[in-house]
Amino acid sequence: ETGVTQTPRHLVMGMTNKKSLKCEQHLGHNAMYWYKQSAKKPLELMFVYSLEERVENNSVPSRFSPECPNSSHLFLHLHTLQPEDSALYLCASSQVRGRSPLHFGNGTRLTVT
Amino acid sequence: GENVEQHPSTLSVQEGDSAVIKCTYSDSASNYFPWYKQELGKRPQLIIDIRSNVGEKKDQRIAVTLNKTAKHFSLHITETQPEDSAVYFCAANLVDTDKLIFGTGTRLQVFP
């Protein structure tokens, strides 16, 4: 039990599909994150929610849309993705934003065809 | 922009030898430096972290050193074992935005 649970573990979708990634944390943390992990690149921060308030990240394309209905749940809604969006998407949580350890989920391996 | 450089990108050592991974950061205000280990097919996990009020921290075979003047920090693994084989990521925080910036990772292979 990692404390941070992500579903699904694997997802294959076409460029015209709409899908959602789900993340749930059972640690009582105040901050939740979406990261993108691609081969030979640093972990890229996509979105941060702190106390359910979103911290904007202007470099993320609008085809990625986050949602945080409460402090334990985080979603990433996907639509009209591109093949270059194929990657491992990791959810994480921490007690304090930016200054305490991140607890990662197992990730969703996304393939866009 | 602010970034974290990590070297080497790959590192191969014999079991029992030591391994050292180095990171350099650009934001002089950074005050939190975690290290994560990611085994193949698994999630990254924190192995050790250090804050700017100390210069060194040790946990069994793992140690981290911080040089704030030079803006670099290093991970030291002694008496390496095959199960230490993984990708290691360093990170540093950006104080004004509370973001963690990650290095590009080091793939460590420990040969028996």
Short mmCIF file of C-alpha atoms in Angstrom, two decimals:
data_model
loop_
_atom_site.label_atom_id
_atom_site.label_comp_id
_atom_site.label_asym_id
_atom_site.label_seq_id
_atom_site.Cartn_x
_atom_site.Cartn_y
_atom_site.Cartn_z
CA GLU A 1 0.00 0.00 0.00
CA THR A 2 1.73 3.16 -1.20
CA GLY A 3 -0.67 5.66 0.28
CA VAL A 4 -1.13 7.13 -3.19
CA THR A 5 -3.23 5.07 -5.60
CA GLN A 6 -3.48 5.71 -9.32
CA THR A 7 -5.80 4.18 -11.89
CA PRO A 8 -5.59 2.91 -14.50
CA ARG A 9 -2.04 1.49 -14.56
CA HIS A 10 -2.03 1.34 -18.36
CA LEU A 11 -4.05 3.27 -20.92
CA VAL A 12 -4.06 3.19 -24.69
CA MET A 13 -6.11 5.85 -26.40
CA GLY A 14 -6.61 7.30 -29.83
CA MET A 15 -6.05 10.96 -30.58
CA THR A 16 -9.79 11.66 -30.64
CA ASN A 17 -10.62 9.90 -27.38
CA LYS A 18 -11.44 11.44 -24.03
CA LYS A 19 -10.18 9.69 -20.93
CA SER A 20 -9.41 10.50 -17.31
CA LEU A 21 -6.66 9.49 -14.92
CA LYS A 22 -7.53 9.16 -11.26
CA CYS A 23 -5.41 9.61 -8.16
CA GLU A 24 -6.30 9.11 -4.51
CA GLN A 25 -4.13 9.76 -1.46
CA HIS A 26 -4.73 8.35 2.01
CA LEU A 27 -1.98 10.27 3.78
CA GLY A 28 -3.83 13.41 4.85
CA HIS A 29 -1.53 15.56 2.73
CA ASN A 30 -2.38 19.10 1.71
CA ALA A 31 -0.77 19.19 -1.74
CA MET A 32 -1.24 16.98 -4.78
CA TYR A 33 0.65 16.98 -8.08
CA TRP A 34 0.66 15.61 -11.59
CA TYR A 35 4.07 14.86 -13.12
CA LYS A 36 4.94 13.65 -16.60
CA GLN A 37 7.87 11.26 -16.98
CA SER A 38 9.32 10.77 -20.46
CA ALA A 39 12.44 8.86 -21.42
CA LYS A 40 15.69 10.75 -20.87
CA LYS A 41 13.92 13.85 -19.54
CA PRO A 42 13.57 15.23 -16.04
CA LEU A 43 10.31 14.72 -14.22
CA GLU A 44 8.09 17.52 -15.51
CA LEU A 45 5.68 19.16 -13.12
CA MET A 46 2.32 19.65 -14.79
CA PHE A 47 -0.08 20.81 -12.10
CA VAL A 48 -0.11 21.46 -8.38
CA TYR A 49 -3.05 21.68 -6.03
CA SER A 50 -2.51 23.05 -2.57
CA LEU A 51 -5.45 22.88 -0.18
CA GLU A 52 -7.58 22.21 -3.26
CA GLU A 53 -6.47 25.44 -4.94
CA ARG A 54 -4.79 25.04 -8.30
CA VAL A 55 -1.40 26.56 -8.99
CA GLU A 56 -1.37 27.26 -12.71
CA ASN A 57 1.31 25.89 -14.95
CA ASN A 58 1.14 27.82 -18.18
CA SER A 59 3.38 25.49 -20.13
CA VAL A 60 0.88 22.60 -20.10
CA PRO A 61 -1.33 22.34 -23.23
CA SER A 62 -5.05 22.78 -22.70
CA ARG A 63 -5.69 19.20 -23.85
CA PHE A 64 -4.70 18.30 -20.27
CA SER A 65 -7.25 19.43 -17.69
CA PRO A 66 -6.86 18.75 -13.96
CA GLU A 67 -9.61 18.51 -11.39
CA CYS A 68 -9.33 18.35 -7.62
CA PRO A 69 -12.77 17.82 -6.04
CA ASN A 70 -11.32 17.43 -2.52
CA SER A 71 -7.97 17.12 -0.79
CA SER A 72 -7.82 13.34 -1.29
CA HIS A 73 -8.67 13.05 -4.98
CA LEU A 74 -7.08 14.35 -8.14
CA PHE A 75 -8.02 13.76 -11.76
CA LEU A 76 -6.34 14.48 -15.07
CA HIS A 77 -8.78 14.74 -17.95
CA LEU A 78 -7.32 14.03 -21.38
CA HIS A 79 -8.74 14.92 -24.78
CA THR A 80 -7.40 15.13 -28.34
CA LEU A 81 -3.93 14.08 -27.25
CA GLN A 82 -0.92 13.75 -29.54
CA PRO A 83 1.45 10.77 -29.86
CA GLU A 84 4.18 12.81 -28.13
CA ASP A 85 1.98 12.86 -25.03
CA SER A 86 2.73 9.17 -24.55
CA ALA A 87 4.55 8.90 -21.22
CA LEU A 88 4.26 7.78 -17.62
CA TYR A 89 1.98 10.11 -15.67
CA LEU A 90 2.73 10.17 -11.98
CA CYS A 91 0.54 11.54 -9.23
CA ALA A 92 2.15 12.61 -5.98
CA SER A 93 1.21 14.21 -2.68
CA SER A 94 3.09 16.02 0.07
CA GLN A 95 2.33 17.52 3.44
CA VAL A 96 3.61 20.98 2.46
CA ARG A 97 3.90 22.24 -1.11
CA GLY A 98 7.49 22.26 -2.38
CA ARG A 99 9.24 21.72 0.95
CA SER A 100 8.35 18.23 2.12
CA PRO A 101 8.84 14.73 0.66
CA LEU A 102 6.76 13.70 -2.30
CA HIS A 103 4.89 10.40 -2.13
CA PHE A 104 4.32 9.07 -5.61
CA GLY A 105 1.69 6.72 -6.98
CA ASN A 106 2.65 3.87 -9.31
CA GLY A 107 1.78 5.93 -12.35
CA THR A 108 -0.32 5.47 -15.47
CA ARG A 109 1.56 4.36 -18.57
CA LEU A 110 -0.22 6.25 -21.38
CA THR A 111 0.12 5.39 -25.04
CA VAL A 112 -1.50 7.66 -27.63
CA THR A 113 -2.00 6.02 -31.00
CA GLY B 1 15.18 29.34 -16.26
CA GLU B 2 15.97 27.61 -13.01
CA ASN B 3 17.31 24.10 -13.43
CA VAL B 4 19.13 21.23 -11.75
CA GLU B 5 22.01 19.51 -13.51
CA GLN B 6 22.82 15.92 -12.58
CA HIS B 7 25.90 13.86 -13.40
CA PRO B 8 26.72 11.24 -14.45
CA SER B 9 23.78 10.01 -16.50
CA THR B 10 24.94 6.41 -16.10
CA LEU B 11 27.19 4.81 -13.51
CA SER B 12 28.41 1.24 -13.28
CA VAL B 13 30.17 -0.07 -10.20
CA GLN B 14 31.26 -3.38 -8.77
CA GLU B 15 29.38 -4.69 -5.76
CA GLY B 16 31.00 -3.35 -2.61
CA ASP B 17 32.36 -0.21 -4.25
CA SER B 18 31.09 3.30 -3.56
CA ALA B 19 28.94 5.38 -5.91
CA VAL B 20 28.72 9.16 -6.04
CA ILE B 21 26.13 11.21 -7.93
CA LYS B 22 26.42 15.00 -8.14
CA CYS B 23 23.85 17.73 -8.72
CA THR B 24 24.17 21.46 -9.26
CA TYR B 25 21.31 23.90 -8.77
CA SER B 26 20.86 27.47 -9.91
CA ASP B 27 18.52 29.10 -7.38
CA SER B 28 20.66 30.37 -4.52
CA ALA B 29 17.56 30.52 -2.28
CA SER B 30 16.88 26.77 -2.56
CA ASN B 31 16.74 25.18 0.87
CA TYR B 32 15.36 21.66 0.36
CA PHE B 33 17.18 18.89 -1.55
CA PRO B 34 15.61 15.43 -1.77
CA TRP B 35 16.89 12.32 -3.53
CA TYR B 36 14.59 9.73 -5.08
CA LYS B 37 15.24 6.16 -6.21
CA GLN B 38 13.20 4.64 -9.01
CA GLU B 39 13.54 0.94 -9.68
CA LEU B 40 12.54 -0.39 -13.08
CA GLY B 41 8.79 -0.24 -13.56
CA LYS B 42 8.20 1.25 -10.12
CA ARG B 43 7.40 4.65 -8.68
CA PRO B 44 10.08 7.07 -7.43
CA GLN B 45 10.65 6.81 -3.68
CA LEU B 46 12.40 9.23 -1.37
CA ILE B 47 15.62 7.78 0.02
CA ILE B 48 17.10 10.80 1.78
CA ASP B 49 16.72 14.56 1.91
CA ILE B 50 18.68 17.47 3.32
CA ARG B 51 17.82 21.01 4.24
CA SER B 52 20.11 23.99 3.93
CA ASN B 53 20.80 24.33 7.64
CA VAL B 54 23.07 21.25 7.59
CA GLY B 55 26.01 20.26 5.41
CA GLU B 56 25.73 16.49 5.61
CA LYS B 57 23.20 13.82 6.48
CA LYS B 58 23.68 10.09 6.71
CA ASP B 59 21.35 7.11 6.82
CA GLN B 60 23.16 3.76 6.99
CA ARG B 61 24.93 3.31 3.61
CA ILE B 62 23.52 6.49 2.12
CA ALA B 63 24.77 10.02 2.72
CA VAL B 64 24.12 13.40 1.16
CA THR B 65 26.45 16.40 1.30
CA LEU B 66 25.51 19.99 0.53
CA ASN B 67 27.76 22.88 -0.45
CA LYS B 68 25.59 26.01 -0.49
CA THR B 69 28.41 28.29 -1.58
CA ALA B 70 29.08 26.25 -4.70
CA LYS B 71 25.38 25.34 -5.09
CA HIS B 72 25.93 21.63 -5.39
CA PHE B 73 24.95 18.53 -3.48
CA SER B 74 25.93 14.90 -3.80
CA LEU B 75 24.60 11.45 -3.01
CA HIS B 76 27.06 8.89 -1.69
CA ILE B 77 26.28 5.19 -1.53
CA THR B 78 28.84 2.98 0.19
CA GLU B 79 29.19 -0.80 0.03
CA THR B 80 26.89 -0.96 -2.98
CA GLN B 81 24.68 -3.99 -3.51
CA PRO B 82 22.88 -5.25 -6.64
CA GLU B 83 19.56 -4.07 -5.20
CA ASP B 84 20.91 -0.50 -5.29
CA SER B 85 20.61 -0.71 -9.10
CA ALA B 86 18.00 1.89 -10.11
CA VAL B 87 17.62 5.41 -11.47
CA TYR B 88 18.37 8.12 -8.92
CA PHE B 89 16.92 11.63 -9.17
CA CYS B 90 18.01 14.70 -7.27
CA ALA B 91 15.79 17.74 -6.82
CA ALA B 92 15.93 21.26 -5.44
CA ASN B 93 13.09 23.56 -4.50
CA LEU B 94 12.38 27.00 -5.91
CA VAL B 95 11.54 29.06 -2.86
CA ASP B 96 9.45 31.74 -4.55
CA THR B 97 7.14 29.26 -6.30
CA ASP B 98 7.38 26.25 -3.93
CA LYS B 99 8.17 23.98 -6.88
CA LEU B 100 10.59 21.05 -6.91
CA ILE B 101 12.89 20.93 -9.92
CA PHE B 102 14.29 17.50 -10.75
CA GLY B 103 17.57 16.49 -12.32
CA THR B 104 17.61 14.23 -15.39
CA GLY B 105 18.47 11.12 -13.39
CA THR B 106 21.41 8.74 -13.02
CA ARG B 107 21.09 5.10 -13.95
CA LEU B 108 23.19 3.14 -11.45
CA GLN B 109 24.13 -0.45 -12.19
CA VAL B 110 25.81 -2.53 -9.51
CA PHE B 111 27.44 -5.69 -10.84
CA PRO B 112 27.83 -8.70 -8.56
#
